[in-house]
Coordinates of C-alpha atoms in Angstrom, one line a residue:
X158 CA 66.1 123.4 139.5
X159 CA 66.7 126.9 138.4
X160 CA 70.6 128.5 137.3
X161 CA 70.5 131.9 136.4
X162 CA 74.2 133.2 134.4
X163 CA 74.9 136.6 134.6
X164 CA 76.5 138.4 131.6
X165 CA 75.2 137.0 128.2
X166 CA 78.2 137.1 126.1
X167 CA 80.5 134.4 124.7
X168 CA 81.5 132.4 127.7
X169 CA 77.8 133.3 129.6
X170 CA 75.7 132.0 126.7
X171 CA 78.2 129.3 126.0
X172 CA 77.9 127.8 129.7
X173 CA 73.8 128.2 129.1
X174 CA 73.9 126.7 126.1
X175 CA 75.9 123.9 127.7
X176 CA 73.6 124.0 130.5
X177 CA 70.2 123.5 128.0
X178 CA 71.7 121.0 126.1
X179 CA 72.2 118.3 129.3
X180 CA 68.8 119.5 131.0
X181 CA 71.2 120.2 133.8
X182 CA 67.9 122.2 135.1
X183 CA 64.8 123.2 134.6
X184 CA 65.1 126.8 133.8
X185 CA 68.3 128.9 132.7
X186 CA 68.1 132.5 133.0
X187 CA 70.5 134.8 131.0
X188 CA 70.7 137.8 131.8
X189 CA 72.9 141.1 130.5
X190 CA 73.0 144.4 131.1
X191 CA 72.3 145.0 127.1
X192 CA 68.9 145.9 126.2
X193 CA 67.8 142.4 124.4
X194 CA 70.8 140.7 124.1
X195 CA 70.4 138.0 126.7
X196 CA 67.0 137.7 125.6
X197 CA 68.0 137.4 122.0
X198 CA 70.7 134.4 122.9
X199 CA 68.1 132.6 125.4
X200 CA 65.7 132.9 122.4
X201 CA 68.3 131.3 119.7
X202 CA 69.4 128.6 122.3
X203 CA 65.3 127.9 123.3
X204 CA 65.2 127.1 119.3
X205 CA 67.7 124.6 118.8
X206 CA 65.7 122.2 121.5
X207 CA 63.7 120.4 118.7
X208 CA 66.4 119.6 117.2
X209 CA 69.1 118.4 119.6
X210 CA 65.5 117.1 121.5
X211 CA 66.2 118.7 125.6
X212 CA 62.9 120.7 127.5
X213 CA 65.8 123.0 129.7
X214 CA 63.6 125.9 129.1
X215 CA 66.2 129.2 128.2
X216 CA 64.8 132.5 128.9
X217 CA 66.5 135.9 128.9
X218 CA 66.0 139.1 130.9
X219 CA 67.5 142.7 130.3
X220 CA 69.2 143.8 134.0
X221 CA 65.6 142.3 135.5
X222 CA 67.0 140.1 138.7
X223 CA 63.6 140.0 140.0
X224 CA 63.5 137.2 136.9
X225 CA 66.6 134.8 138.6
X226 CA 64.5 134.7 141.6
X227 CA 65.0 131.8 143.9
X228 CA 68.0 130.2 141.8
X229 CA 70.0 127.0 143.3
X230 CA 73.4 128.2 141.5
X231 CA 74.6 131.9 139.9
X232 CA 77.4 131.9 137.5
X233 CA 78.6 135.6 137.2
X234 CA 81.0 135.9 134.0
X235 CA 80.2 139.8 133.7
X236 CA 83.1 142.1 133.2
X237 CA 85.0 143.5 130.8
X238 CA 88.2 142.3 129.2
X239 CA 91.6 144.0 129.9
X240 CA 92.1 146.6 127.1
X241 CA 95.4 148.4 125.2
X242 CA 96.4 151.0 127.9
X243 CA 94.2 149.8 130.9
X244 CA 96.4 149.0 133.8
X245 CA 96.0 146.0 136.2
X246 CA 94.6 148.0 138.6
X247 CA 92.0 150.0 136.2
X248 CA 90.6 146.4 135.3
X249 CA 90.2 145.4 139.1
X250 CA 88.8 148.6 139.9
X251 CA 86.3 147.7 136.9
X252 CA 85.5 144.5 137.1
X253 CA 85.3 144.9 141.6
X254 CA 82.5 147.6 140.9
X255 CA 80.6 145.6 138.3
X256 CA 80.9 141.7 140.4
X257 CA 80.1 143.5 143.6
X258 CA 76.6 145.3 141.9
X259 CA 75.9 141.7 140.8
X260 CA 76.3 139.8 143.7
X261 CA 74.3 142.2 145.5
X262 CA 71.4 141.3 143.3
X263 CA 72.1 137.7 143.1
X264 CA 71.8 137.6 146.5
X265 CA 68.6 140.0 147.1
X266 CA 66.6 137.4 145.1
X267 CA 68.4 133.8 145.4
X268 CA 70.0 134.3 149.4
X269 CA 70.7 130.1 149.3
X270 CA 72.3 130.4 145.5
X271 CA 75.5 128.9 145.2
X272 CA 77.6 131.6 143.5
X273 CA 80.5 130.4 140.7
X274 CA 82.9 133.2 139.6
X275 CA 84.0 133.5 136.2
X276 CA 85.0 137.1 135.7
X277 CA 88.6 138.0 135.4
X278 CA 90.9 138.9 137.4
X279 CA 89.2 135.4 138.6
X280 CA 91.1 135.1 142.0
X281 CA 90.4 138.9 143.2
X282 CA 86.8 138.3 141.7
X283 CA 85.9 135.4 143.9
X284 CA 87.1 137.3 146.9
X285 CA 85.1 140.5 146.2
X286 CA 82.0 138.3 145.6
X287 CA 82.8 136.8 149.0
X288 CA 83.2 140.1 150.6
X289 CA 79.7 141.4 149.3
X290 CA 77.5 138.0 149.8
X291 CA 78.9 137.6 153.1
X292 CA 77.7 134.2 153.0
X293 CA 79.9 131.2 154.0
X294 CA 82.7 130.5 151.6
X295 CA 81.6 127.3 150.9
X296 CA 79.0 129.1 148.7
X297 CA 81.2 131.5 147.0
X298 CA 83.5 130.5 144.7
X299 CA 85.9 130.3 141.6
X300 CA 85.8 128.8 138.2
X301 CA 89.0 128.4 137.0
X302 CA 91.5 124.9 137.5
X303 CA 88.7 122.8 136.0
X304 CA 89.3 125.1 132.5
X305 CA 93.2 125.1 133.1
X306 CA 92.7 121.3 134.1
X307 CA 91.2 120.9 130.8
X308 CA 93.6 122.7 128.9
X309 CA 96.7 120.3 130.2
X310 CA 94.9 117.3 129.6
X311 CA 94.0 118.4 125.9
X312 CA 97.3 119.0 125.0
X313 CA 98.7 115.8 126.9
X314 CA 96.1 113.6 124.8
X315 CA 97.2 115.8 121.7
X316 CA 101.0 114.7 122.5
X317 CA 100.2 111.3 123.9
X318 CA 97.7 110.8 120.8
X319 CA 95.4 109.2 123.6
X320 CA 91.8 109.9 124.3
X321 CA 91.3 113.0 126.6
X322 CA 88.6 110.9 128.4
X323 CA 91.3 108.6 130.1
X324 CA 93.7 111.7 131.6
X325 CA 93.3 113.0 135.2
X326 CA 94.6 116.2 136.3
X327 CA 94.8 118.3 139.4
X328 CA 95.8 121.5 139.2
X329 CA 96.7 124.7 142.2
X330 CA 97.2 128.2 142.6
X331 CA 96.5 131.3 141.0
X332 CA 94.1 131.5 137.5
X333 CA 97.5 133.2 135.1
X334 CA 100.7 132.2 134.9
X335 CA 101.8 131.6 138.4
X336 CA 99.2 128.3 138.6
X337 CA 101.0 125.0 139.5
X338 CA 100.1 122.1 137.3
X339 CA 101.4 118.8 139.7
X340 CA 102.7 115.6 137.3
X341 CA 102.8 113.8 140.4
X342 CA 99.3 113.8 140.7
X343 CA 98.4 113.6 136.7
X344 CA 97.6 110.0 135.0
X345 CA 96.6 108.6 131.8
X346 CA 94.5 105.4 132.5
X347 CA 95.4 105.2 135.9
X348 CA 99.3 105.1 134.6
X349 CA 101.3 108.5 136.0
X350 CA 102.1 110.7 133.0
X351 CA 105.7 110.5 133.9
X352 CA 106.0 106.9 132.5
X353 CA 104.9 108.1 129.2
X354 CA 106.4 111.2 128.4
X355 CA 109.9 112.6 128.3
X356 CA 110.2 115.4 130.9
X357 CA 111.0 118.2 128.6
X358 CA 108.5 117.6 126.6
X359 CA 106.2 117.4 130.1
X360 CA 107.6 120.9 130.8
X361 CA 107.0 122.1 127.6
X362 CA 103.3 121.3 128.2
X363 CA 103.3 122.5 131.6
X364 CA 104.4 125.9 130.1
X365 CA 101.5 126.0 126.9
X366 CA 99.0 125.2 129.8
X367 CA 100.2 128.3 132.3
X368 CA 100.0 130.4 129.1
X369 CA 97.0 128.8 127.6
X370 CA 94.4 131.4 127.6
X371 CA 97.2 133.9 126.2
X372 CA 97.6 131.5 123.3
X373 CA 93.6 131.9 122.2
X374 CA 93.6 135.5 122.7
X375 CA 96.7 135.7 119.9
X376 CA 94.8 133.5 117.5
X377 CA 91.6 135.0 118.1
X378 CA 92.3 138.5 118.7
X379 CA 89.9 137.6 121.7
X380 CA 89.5 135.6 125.0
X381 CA 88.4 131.7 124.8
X382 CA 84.2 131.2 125.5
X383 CA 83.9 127.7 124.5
X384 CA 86.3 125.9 127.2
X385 CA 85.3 128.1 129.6
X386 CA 81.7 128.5 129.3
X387 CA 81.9 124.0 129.6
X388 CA 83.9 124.2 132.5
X389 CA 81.4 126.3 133.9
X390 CA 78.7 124.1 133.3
X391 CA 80.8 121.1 134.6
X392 CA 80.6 122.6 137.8
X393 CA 76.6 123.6 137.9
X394 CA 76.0 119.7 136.8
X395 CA 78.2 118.8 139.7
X396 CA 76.2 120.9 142.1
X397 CA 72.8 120.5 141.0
X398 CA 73.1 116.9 140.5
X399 CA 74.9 116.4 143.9
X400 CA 77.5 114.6 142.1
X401 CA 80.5 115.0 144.6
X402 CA 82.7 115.6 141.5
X403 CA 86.7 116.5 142.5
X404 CA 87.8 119.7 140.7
X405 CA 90.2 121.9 141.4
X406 CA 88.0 125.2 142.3
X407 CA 89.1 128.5 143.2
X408 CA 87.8 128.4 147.0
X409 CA 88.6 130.1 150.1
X410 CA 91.5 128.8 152.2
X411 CA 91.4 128.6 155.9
X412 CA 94.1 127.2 157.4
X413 CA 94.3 124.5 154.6
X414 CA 98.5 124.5 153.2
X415 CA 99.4 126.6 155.9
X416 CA 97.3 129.6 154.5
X417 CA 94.6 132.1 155.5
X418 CA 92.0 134.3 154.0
X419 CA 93.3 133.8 150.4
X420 CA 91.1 132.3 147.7
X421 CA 93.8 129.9 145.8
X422 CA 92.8 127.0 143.2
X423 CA 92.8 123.6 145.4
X424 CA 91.2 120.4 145.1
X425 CA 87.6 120.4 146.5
X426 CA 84.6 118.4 146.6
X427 CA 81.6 119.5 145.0
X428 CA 78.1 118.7 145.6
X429 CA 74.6 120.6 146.2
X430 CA 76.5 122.0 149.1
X431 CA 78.7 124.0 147.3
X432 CA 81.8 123.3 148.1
X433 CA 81.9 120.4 150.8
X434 CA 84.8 119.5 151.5
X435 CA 88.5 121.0 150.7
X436 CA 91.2 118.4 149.9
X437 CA 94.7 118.7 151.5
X438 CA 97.2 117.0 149.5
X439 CA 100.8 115.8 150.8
X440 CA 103.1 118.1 148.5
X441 CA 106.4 117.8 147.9
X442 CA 108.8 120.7 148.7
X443 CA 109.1 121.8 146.0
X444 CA 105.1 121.4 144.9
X445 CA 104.7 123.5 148.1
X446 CA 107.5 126.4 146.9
X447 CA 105.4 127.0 143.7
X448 CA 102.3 127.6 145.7
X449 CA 103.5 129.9 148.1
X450 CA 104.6 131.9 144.8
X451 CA 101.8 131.5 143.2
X452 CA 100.0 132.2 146.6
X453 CA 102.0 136.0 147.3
X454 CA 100.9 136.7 143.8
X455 CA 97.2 136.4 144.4
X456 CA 97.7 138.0 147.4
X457 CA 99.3 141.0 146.2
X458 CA 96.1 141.3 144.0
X459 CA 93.8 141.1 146.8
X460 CA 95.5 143.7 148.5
X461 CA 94.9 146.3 145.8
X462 CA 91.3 145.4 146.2
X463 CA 91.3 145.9 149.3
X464 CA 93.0 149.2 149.5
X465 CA 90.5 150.7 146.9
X466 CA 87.5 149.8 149.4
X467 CA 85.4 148.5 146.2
X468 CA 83.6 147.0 149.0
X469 CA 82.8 147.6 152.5

């Protein structure tokens, strides 16, 4: 097994690191645009295997995709963060040009890769590295509600003062602060959450989870890598391993909740398929309202995309 990750920075080397360390495969390519630097973090990561005792070999490569050849699953976090001044749309325009040059690569050298998305803006992301591997969508997709997922089940076992272990979580929508976290479908040992905690307090949480990534970026002064880059590798283990793990993934509706052509976060499973099967769940009315928001919001993002013709 072979998983290349594209862009070598915090959350890229973070997810191979993550990657090494469980032997998820056999060989982990980094690779980065910056002359050395992906070789530089594959060398530091290759060193710690004596002593955390794995044989993942890490190697890095400078902007060579002839070295990624023939991977079984792509993570692209390459991109750059939104800066002071840069509009929504400068970052899109960005990021589009960057993911699309990427995939086209990814795809020259690994045609059967699955392809994970973790570049921001993550909805509009997956969708432009949909339009340029024009491969089926069950290939192509999003890393995103298994990190928010994460992130409302941390706090819930901070507040609960349970272990983190024993909490499941789904989680829809948009990656930002129009996702839709769903109590109804969240429980801690098989009990729903709404038998052990007052509903403001469940709001509150709700709220710090939408708003979660904001809250790192505050105390750091930059975006989270280490809950990221994990998620990321949560997601290669599922695939390469064939687990048929249920994550909410940022995947590419059609038909499912009444929608077309939008990548959204939904429950899927995932497997060495890719994405094999998308899970429809019965929501309420108003669990349904807040994904339709959420829902015109991606949209509205994907149409900017598309009226720049980023890709063809």
């Amino acid at each position: 097994m072979k998983v290349t990750v594209v862009g070598a920075g915090n959350v890229g080397a973070t997810c191979a690191d993550v990657l090494a360390h469980k032997e998820i495969a056999n060989e982990i390519v980094l690779l980065d645009i910056k002359e050395g630097f992906a070789e530089g973090k594959a060398l530091d990561i290759w060193e710690t295997s004596p002593i955390n005792l794995y044989d993942s070999r890490t190697t890095g490569s400078t902007n060579d995709y002839s070295k990624t050849a023939d991977s079984d699953v792509v993570v692209i976090t390459s991109g750059l963060p939104r800066k002071p001044g840069m509009s929504r749309d400068d970052l899109i325009a960005t990021n589009a040009g960057i993911v699309k040059s990427v995939t086209e690569n990814v795809i020259k050298y690994s045609p059967e890769a699955k392809i994970i998305i973790v570049s921001n803006p993550l909805d509009v992301m997956t969708y432009c590295a949909y339009l340029t591997a024009k491969v089926d969508p069950s290939r192509v997709f999003g890393m995103a509600g298994v990190l928010d997922t994460a992130r409302y089940r941390s706090f819930l076992a901070m507040e609960l003062n349970v272990s983190p272990k024993d909490i499941q979580a789904v989680l829809m929508g948009g990656h930002g602060d129009t996702m839709v976290p769903l109590p109804r479908y969240t429980t801690v040992g098989g009990i729903p959450v709404t038998e052990l905690i007052e509903e403001d307090k469940l709001n509150e949480i709700i709220e710090r989870t939408k708003f979660g990534g904001g809250e790192i970026v505050k105390l750091l002064g930059t975006s989270a890598w280490y809950a990221p880059g994990a998620a990321a590798a949560q997601m290669v283990e599922a695939i390469v391993r064939d687990q048929k793990r249920i994550f909410p993934v940022c995947a590419w509706l059609q038909g499912e909740y009444g929608m077309d052509n939008i990548y959204l976060g939904v429950p899927v499973v995932l497997g060495k398929n890719g994405i094999e099967k998308i899970i429809e769940l019965d929501l309420n009315a108003d669990e349904r309202a807040l994904l339709e928001e959420s829902a015109t919001a991606v949209k509205g993002v994907m149409k900017v995309l598309d009226d720049m013709n980023v890709v063809s």
